[in-house]
mmCIF file of C-alpha atoms and ligand atoms in Angstrom:
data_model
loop_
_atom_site.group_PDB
_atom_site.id
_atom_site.type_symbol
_atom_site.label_atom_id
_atom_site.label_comp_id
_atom_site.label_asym_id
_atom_site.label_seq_id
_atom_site.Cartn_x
_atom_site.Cartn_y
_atom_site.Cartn_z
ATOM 1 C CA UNK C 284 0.000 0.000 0.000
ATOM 2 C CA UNK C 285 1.337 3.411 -1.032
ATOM 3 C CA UNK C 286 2.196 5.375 2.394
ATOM 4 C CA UNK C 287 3.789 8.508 0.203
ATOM 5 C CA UNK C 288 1.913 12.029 -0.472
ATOM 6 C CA UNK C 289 2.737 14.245 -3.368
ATOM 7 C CA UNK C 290 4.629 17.306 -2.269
ATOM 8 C CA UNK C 291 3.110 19.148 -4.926
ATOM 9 C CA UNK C 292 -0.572 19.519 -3.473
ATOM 10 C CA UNK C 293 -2.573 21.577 -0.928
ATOM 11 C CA UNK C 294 -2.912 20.175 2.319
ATOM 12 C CA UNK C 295 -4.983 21.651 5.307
ATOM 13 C CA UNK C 296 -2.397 23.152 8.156
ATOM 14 C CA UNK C 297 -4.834 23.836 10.546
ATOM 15 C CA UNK C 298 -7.838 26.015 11.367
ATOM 16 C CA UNK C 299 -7.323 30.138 10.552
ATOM 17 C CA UNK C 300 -8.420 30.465 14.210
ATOM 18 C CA UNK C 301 -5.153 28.754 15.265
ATOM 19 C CA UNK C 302 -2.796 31.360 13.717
ATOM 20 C CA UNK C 303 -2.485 33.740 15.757
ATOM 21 C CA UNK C 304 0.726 36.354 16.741
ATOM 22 C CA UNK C 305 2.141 33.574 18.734
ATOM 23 C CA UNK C 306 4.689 31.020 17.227
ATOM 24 C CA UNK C 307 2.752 27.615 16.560
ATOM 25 C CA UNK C 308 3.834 24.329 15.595
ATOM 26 C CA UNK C 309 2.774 21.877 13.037
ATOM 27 C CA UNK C 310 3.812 18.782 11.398
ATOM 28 C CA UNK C 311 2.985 17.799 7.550
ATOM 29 C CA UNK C 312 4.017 15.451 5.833
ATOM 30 C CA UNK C 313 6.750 14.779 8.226
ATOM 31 C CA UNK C 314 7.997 17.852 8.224
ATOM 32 C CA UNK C 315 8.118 19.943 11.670
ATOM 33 C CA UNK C 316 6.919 23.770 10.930
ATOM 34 C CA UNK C 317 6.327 26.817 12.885
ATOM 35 C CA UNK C 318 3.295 28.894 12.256
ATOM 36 C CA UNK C 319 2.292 32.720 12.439
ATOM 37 C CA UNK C 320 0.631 35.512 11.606
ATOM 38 C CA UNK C 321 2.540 38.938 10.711
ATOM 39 C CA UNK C 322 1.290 42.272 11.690
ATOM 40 C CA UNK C 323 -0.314 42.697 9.015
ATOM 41 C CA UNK C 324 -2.085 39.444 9.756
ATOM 42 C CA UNK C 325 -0.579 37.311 6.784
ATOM 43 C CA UNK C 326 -0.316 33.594 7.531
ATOM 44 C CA UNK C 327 3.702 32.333 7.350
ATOM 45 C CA UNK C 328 4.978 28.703 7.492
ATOM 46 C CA UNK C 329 8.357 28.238 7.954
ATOM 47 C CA UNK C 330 10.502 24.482 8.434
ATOM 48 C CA UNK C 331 10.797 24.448 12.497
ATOM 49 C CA UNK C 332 14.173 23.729 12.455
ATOM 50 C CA UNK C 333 16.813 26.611 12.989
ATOM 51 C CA UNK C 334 20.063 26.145 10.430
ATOM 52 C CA UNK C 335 22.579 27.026 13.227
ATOM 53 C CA UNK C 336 22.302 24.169 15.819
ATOM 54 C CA UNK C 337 18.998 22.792 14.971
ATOM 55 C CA UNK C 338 16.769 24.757 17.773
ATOM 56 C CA UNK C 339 13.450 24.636 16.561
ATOM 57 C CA UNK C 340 12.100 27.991 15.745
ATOM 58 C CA UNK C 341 8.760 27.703 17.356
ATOM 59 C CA UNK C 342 10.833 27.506 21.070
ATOM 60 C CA UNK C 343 11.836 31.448 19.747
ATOM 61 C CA UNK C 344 10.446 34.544 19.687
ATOM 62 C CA UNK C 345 8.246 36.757 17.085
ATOM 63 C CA UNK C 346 10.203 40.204 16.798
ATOM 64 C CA UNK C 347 7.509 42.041 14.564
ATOM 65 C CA UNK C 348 7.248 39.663 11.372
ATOM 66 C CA UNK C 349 10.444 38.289 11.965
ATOM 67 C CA UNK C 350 11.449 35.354 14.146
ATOM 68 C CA UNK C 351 14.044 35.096 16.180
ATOM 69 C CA UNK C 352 15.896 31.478 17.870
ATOM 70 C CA UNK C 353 15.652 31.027 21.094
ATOM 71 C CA UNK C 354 19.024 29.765 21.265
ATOM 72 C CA UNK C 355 21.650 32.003 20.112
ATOM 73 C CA UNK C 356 18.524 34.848 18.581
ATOM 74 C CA UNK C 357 19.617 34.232 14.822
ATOM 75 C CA UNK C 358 16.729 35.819 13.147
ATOM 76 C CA UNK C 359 14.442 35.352 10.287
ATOM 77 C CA UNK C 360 12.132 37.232 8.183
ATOM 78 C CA UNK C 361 9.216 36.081 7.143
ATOM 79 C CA UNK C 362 10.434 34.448 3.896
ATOM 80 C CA UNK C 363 13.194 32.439 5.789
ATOM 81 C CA UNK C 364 15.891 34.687 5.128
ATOM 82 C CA UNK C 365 18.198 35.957 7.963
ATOM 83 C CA UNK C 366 18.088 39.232 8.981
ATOM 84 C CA UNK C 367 20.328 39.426 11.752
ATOM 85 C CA UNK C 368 23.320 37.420 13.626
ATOM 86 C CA UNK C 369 24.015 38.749 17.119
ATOM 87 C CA UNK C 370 27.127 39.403 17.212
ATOM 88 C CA UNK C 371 28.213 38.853 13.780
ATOM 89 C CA UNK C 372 28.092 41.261 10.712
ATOM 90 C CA UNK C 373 28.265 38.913 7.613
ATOM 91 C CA UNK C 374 24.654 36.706 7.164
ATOM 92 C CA UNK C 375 25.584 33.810 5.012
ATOM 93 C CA UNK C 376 23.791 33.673 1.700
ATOM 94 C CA UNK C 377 22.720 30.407 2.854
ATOM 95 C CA UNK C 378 21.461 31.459 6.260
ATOM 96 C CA UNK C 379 18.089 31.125 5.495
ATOM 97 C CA UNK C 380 15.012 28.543 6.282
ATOM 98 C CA UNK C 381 12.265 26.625 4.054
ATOM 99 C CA UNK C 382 9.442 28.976 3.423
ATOM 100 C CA UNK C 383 6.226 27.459 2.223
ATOM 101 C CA UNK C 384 3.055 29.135 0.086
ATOM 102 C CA UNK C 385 -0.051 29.487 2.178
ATOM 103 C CA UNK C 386 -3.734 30.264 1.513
ATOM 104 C CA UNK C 387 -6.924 30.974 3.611
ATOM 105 C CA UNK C 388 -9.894 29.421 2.218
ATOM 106 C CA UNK C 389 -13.076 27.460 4.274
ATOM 107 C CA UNK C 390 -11.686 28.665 7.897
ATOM 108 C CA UNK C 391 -8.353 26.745 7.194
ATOM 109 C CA UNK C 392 -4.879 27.729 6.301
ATOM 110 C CA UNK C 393 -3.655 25.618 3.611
ATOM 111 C CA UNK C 394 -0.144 24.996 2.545
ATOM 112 C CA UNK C 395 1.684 23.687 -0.705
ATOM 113 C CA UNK C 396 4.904 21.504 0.844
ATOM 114 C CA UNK C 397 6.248 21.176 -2.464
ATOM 115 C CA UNK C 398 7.551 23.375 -5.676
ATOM 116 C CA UNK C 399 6.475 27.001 -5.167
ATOM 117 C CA UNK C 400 6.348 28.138 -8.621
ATOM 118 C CA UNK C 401 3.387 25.203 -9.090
ATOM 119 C CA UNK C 402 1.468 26.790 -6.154
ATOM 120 C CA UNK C 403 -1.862 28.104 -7.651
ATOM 121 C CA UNK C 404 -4.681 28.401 -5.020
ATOM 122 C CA UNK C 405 -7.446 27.507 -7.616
ATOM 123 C CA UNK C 406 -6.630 23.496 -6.942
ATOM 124 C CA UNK C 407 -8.106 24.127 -3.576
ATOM 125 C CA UNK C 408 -11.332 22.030 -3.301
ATOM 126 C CA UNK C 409 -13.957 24.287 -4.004
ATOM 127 C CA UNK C 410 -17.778 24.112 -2.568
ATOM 128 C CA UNK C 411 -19.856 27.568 -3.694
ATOM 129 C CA UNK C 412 -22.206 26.127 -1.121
ATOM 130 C CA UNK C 413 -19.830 27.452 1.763
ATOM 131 C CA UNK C 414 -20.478 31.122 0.509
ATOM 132 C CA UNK C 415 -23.694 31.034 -0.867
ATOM 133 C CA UNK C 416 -26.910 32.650 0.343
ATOM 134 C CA UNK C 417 -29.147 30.407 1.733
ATOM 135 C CA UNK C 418 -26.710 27.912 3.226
ATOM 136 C CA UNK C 419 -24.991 27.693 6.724
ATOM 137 C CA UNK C 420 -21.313 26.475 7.171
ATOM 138 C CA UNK C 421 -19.957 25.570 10.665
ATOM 139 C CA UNK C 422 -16.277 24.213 11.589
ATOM 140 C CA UNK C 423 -15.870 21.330 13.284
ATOM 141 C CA UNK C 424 -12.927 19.609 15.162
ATOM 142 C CA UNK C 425 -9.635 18.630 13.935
ATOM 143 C CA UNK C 426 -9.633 14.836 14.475
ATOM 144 C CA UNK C 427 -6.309 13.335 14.743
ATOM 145 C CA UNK C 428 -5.961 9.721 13.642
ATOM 146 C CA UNK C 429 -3.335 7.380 14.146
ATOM 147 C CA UNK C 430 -3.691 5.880 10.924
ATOM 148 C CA UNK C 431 -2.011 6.607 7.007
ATOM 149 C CA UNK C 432 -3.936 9.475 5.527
ATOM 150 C CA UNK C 433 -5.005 7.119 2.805
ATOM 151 C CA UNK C 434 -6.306 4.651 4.920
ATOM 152 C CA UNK C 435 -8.940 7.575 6.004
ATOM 153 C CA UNK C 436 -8.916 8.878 1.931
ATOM 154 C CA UNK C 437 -10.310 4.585 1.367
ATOM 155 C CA UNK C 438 -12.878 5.145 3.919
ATOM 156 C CA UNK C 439 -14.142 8.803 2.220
ATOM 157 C CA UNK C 440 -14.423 7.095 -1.282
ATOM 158 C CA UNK C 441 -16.522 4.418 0.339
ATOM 159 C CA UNK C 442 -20.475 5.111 1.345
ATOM 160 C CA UNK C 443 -20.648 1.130 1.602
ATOM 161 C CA UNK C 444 -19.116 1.431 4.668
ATOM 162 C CA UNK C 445 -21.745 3.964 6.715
ATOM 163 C CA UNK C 446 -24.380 0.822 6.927
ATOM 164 C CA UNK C 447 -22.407 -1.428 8.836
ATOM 165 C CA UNK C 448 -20.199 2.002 11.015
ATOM 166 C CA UNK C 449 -22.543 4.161 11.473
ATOM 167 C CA UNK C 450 -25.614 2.768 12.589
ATOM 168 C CA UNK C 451 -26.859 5.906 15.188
ATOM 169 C CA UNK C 452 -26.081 8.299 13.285
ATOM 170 C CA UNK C 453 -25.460 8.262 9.590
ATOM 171 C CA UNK C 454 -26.907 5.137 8.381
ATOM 172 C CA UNK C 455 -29.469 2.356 8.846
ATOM 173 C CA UNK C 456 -29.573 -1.269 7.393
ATOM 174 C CA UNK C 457 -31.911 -0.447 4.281
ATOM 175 C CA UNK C 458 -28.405 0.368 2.355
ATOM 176 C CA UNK C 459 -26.920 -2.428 3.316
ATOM 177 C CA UNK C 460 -27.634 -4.609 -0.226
ATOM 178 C CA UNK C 461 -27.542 -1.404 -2.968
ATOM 179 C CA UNK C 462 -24.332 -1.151 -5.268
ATOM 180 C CA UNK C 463 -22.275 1.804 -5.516
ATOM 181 C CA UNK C 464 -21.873 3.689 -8.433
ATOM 182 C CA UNK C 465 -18.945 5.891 -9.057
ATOM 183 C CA UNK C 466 -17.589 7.696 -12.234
ATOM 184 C CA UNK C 467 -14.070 8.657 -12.097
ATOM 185 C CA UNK C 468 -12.030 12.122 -12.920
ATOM 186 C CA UNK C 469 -8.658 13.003 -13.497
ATOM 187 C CA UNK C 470 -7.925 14.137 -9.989
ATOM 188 C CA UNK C 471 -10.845 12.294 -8.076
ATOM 189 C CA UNK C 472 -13.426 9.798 -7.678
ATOM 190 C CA UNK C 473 -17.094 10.462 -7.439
ATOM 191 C CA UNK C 474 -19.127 7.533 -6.148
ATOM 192 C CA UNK C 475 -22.781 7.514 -4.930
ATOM 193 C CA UNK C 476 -26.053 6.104 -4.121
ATOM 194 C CA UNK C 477 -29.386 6.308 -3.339
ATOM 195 C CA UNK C 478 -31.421 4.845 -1.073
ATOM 196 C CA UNK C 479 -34.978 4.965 -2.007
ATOM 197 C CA UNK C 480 -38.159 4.432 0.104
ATOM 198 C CA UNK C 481 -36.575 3.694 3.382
ATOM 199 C CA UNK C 482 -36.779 5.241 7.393
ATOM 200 C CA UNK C 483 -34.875 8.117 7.618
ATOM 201 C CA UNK C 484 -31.591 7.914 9.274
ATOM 202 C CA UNK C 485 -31.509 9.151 12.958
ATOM 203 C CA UNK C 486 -30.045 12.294 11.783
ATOM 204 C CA UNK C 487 -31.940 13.719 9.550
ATOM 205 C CA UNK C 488 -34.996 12.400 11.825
ATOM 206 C CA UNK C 489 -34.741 15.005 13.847
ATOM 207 C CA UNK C 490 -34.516 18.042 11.731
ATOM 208 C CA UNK C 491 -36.605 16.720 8.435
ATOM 209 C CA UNK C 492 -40.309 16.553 9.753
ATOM 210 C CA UNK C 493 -41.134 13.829 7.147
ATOM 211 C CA UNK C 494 -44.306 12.151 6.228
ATOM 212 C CA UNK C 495 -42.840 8.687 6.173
ATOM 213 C CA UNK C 496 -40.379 6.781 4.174
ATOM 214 C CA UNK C 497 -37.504 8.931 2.416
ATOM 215 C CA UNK C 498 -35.350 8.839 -0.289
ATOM 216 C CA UNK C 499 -32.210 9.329 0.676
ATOM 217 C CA UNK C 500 -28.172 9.909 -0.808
ATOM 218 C CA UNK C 501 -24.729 10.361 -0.368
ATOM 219 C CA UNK C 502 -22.711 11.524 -3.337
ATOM 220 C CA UNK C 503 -18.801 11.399 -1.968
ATOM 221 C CA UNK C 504 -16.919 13.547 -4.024
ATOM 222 C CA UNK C 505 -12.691 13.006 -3.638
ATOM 223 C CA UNK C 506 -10.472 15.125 -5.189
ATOM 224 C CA UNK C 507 -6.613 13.576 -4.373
ATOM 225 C CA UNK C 508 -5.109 13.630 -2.541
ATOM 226 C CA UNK C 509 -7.080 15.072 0.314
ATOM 227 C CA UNK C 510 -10.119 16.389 0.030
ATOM 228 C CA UNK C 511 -13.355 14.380 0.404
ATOM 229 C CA UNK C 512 -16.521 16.320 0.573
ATOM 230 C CA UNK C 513 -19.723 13.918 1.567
ATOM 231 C CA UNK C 514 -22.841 15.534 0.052
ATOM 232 C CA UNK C 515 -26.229 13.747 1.835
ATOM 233 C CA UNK C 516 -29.859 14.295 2.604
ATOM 234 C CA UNK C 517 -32.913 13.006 2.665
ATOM 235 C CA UNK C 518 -36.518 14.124 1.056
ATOM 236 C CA UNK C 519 -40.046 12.418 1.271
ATOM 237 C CA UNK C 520 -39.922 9.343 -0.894
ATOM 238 C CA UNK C 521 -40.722 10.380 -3.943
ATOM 239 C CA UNK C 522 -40.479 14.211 -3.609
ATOM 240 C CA UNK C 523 -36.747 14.407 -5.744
ATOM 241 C CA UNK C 524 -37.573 13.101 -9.165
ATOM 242 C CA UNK C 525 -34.414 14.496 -11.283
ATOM 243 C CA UNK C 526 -31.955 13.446 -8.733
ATOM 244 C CA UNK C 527 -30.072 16.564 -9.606
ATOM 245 C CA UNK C 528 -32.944 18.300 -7.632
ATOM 246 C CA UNK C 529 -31.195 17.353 -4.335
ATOM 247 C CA UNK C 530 -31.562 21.200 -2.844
ATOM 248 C CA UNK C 531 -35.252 20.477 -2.761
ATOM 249 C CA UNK C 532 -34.310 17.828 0.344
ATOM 250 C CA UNK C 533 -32.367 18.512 3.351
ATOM 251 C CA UNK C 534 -28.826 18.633 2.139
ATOM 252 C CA UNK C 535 -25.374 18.804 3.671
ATOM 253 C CA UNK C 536 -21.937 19.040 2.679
ATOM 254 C CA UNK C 537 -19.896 17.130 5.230
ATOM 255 C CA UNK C 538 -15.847 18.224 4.355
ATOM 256 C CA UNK C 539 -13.041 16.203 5.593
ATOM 257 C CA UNK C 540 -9.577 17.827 4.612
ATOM 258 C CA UNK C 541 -6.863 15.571 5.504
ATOM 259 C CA UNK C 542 -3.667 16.491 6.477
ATOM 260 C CA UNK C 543 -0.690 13.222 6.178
ATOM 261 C CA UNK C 544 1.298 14.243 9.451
ATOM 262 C CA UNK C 545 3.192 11.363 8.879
ATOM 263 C CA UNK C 546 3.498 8.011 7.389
ATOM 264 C CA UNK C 547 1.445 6.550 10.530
ATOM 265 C CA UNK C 548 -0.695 9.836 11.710
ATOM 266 C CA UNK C 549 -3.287 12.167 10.194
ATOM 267 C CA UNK C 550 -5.767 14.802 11.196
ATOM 268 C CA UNK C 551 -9.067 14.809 9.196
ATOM 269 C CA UNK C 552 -10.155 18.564 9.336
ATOM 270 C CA UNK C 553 -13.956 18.848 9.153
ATOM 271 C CA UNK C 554 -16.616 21.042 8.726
ATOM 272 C CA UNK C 555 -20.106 21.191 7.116
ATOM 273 C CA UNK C 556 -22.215 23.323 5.152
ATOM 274 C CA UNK C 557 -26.244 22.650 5.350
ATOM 275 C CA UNK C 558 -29.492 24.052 3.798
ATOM 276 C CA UNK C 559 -31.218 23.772 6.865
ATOM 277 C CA UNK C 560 -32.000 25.082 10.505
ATOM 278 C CA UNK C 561 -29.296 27.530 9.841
ATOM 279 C CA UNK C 562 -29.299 28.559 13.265
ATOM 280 C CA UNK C 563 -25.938 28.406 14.541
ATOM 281 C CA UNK C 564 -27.439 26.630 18.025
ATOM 282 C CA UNK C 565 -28.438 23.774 15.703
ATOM 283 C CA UNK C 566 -24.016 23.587 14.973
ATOM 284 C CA UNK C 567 -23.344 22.014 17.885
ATOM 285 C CA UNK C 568 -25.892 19.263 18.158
ATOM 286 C CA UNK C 569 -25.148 18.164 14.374
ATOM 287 C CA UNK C 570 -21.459 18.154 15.506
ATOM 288 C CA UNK C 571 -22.039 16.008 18.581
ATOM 289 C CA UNK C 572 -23.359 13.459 15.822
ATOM 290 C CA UNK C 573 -20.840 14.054 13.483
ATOM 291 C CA UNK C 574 -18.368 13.457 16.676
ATOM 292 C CA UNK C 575 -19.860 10.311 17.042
ATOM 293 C CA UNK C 576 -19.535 8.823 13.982
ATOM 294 C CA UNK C 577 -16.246 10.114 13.111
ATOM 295 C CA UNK C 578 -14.532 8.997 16.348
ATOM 296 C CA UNK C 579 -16.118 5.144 15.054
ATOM 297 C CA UNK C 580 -13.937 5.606 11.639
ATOM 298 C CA UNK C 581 -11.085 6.771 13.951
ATOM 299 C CA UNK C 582 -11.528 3.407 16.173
ATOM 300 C CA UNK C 583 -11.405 1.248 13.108
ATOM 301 C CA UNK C 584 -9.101 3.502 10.905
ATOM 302 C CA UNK C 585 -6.633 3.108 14.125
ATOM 303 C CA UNK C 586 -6.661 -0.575 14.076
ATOM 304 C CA UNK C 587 -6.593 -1.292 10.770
ATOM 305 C CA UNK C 588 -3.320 0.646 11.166
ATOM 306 C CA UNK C 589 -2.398 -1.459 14.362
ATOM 307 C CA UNK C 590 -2.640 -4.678 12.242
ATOM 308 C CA UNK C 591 -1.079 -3.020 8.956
ATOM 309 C CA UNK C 592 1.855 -2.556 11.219
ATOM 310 C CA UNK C 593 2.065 -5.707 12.889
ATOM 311 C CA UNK C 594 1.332 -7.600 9.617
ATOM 312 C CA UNK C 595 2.758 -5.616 6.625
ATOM 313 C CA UNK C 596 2.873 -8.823 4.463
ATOM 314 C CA UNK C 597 -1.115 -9.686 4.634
ATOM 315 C CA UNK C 598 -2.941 -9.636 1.074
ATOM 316 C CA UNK C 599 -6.162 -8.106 1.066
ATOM 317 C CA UNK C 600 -9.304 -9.245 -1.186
ATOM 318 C CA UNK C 601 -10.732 -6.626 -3.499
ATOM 319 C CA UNK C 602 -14.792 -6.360 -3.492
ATOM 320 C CA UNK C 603 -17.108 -4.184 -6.320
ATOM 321 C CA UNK C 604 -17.173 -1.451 -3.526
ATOM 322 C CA UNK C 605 -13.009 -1.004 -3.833
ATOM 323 C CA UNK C 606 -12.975 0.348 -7.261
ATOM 324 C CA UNK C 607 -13.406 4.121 -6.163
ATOM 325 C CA UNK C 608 -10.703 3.475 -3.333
ATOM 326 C CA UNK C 609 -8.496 1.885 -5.521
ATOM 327 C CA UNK C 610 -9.002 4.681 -8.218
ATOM 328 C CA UNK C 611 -7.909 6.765 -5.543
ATOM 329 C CA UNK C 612 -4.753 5.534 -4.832
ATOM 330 C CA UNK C 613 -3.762 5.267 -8.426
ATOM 331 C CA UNK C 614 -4.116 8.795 -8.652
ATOM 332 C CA UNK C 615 -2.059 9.482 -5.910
ATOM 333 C CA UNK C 616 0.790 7.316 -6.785
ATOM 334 C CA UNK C 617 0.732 9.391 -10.063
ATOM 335 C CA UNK C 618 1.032 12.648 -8.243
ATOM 336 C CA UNK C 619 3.865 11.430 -5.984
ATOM 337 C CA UNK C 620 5.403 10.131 -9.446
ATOM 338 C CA UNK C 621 4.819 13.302 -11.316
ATOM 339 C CA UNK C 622 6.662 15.259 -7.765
ATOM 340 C CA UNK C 623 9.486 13.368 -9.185
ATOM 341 C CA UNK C 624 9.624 14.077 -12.496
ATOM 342 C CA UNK C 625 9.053 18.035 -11.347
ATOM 343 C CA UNK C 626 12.324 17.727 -9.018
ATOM 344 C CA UNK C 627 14.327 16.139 -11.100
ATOM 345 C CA UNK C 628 13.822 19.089 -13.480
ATOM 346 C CA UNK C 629 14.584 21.353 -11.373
ATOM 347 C CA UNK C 630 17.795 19.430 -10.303
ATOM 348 C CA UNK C 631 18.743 19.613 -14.073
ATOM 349 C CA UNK C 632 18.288 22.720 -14.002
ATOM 350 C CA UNK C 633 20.271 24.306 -10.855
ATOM 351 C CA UNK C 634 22.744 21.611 -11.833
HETATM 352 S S1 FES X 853 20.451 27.303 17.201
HETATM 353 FE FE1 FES X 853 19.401 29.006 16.422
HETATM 354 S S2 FES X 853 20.795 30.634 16.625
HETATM 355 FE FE2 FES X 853 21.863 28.908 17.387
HETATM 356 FE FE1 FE2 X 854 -17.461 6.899 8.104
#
């Protein structure tokens, strides 16, 4: 199983409300980083790690938009370079630390780990919903899972999973027997179903005031290597006839951005956007559902891991419902191949 992300991607950070004037610190894709915001309230990711002795940066101080190590108060600007040198008059053309493009977009700072000049802030995922009049967006937690990112990506390209997981919250048994049915896109996997004639699920119980029997959907829409956006509802059975229609029903947009720590950790950042009871009270008792099904994909996500570790040489069999997964990591693999073939130009080219 491919444990590798591209470099050359945008991955969640963390939450905007986490950057604040005081140094934080993050880890992506292995790397360590220290976090800020400058005066002028710009985001700034720089690699934790001092070039002197190795003190990490986030253990210094922030001298206006610069930062300064807490060890012998070598200081950097907010693109890496060096500023200053107590004690010393001559800064090293290579005094200077990894610097890394940033964007705010959806309440979270997102960062592109890999070549700087490919950065463009249009790949982020993209849901109009989350502006749009007439729909409500609310932030969530940041869920961290000891588990491969991907193993988490396999689960958000795969609905067949919520019957059997999710049984208080997000599903019921009447999906248990209906196919999946996916199409597939350069940079993602769409796969779907609907569920037709059936009780509601406990929660959209609550909030839909339905006759009876619904029809009811999830549409999960990945775009690799990280984003996964779960669009569901429910209407009376019947009431959607062109299933494009699906604004007519309750609908929400569940987002899980995922960002690879490491090889063994992630944190699935998650929000949602809804078309209903857009009172902000109503947040927080959708999230304590949301927090209950998430932490049981955590629970099995984490021992899945547990035996992938203790077991790497175990074959797995592949079912109808892996063909969206699989899809997936195809993809990815060709991104982390295509980071290759983008540094190895560069290489030829500083060479
Ligand atoms: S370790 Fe940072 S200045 Fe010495
Ligand atoms: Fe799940």
């Amino acid at each position: 199983m491919t444990a590798v992300a591209p470099r050359n991607a945008w991955y969640p950070l963390t939450w905007s409300r986490n950057v604040t004037r005081k140094l934080g610190s993050h880890r992506v894709l292995g790397s360590d980083l220290v976090v800020y915001r400058t005066e002028a309230g710009e985001p700034v990711c720089l690699d934790d790690v001092c070039p002197h002795r190795l003190a990490p940066l986030s253990m210094g101080k922030l001298r206006g938009d610069a930062v300064e190590c807490g060890y012998h108060g070598m200081t950097f600007g907010s693109d890496g370079r060096c500023i200053r040198i107590p004690g010393q008059k001559l800064i090293p053309a290579n005094a200077k630390v990894p610097c890394y493009p940033l964007h705010e977009k959806m309440g979270l700072v997102w960062i592109w780990p890999g070549d700087p000049d490919l950065a463009d802030a249009s790949l982020i995922y993209d849901l109009p919903q989350y502006n749009a009049a007439g729909w409500h967006a609310a932030h969530g937690d940041a869920l961290r899972i000891e588990a491969n990112y991907l193993n988490l990506a396999d689960n958000l390209c795969d609905p067949a999973h919520v019957s059997f997981v999710h049984l208080s919250t997000l599903g019921n048994s009447a999906s248990e027997e209906i196919p999946v049915e996916h199409i597939f896109k350069d940079k993602g996997v769409l796969v779907w179903r609907w569920i037709r004639d059936a009780a509601p699920i406990p929660l959209f119980a609550k909030y839909g005031n339905f006759r009876g029997n619904v029809d009811r959907w999830h549409y999960y829409d990945f775009a690799a290597p990280c984003s996964a956006v779960i669009d569901f509802g429910s209407a009376d059975a019947g009431a959607i006839a062109d299933p494009e229609d699906r604004d007519k029903g309750l609908r929400i947009f569940a987002c899980h951005f995922i960002t690879p720590v490491d090889d063994h950790v992630c944190i699935d950042h998650w929000l949602h956007v809804r078309n209903f009871a857009r009172d902000p009270e109503v947040d927080e008792r959708l999230h304590a559902d949301f927090r209950v099904a998430f932490n049981e994909d955590k629970e099995i996500l984490e021992r899945i891991e547990a035996v992938e570790r203790s077991r790497p040489d175990i074959k797995r069999i592949r079912l109808g419902i892996d063909a969206a997964p699989q899809r997936m990591r195809r993809i990815v693999e060709r991104m982390v191949a295509e980071d290759g073939k983008s540094s190895a130009a560069q290489a030829a080219v500083s060479g």
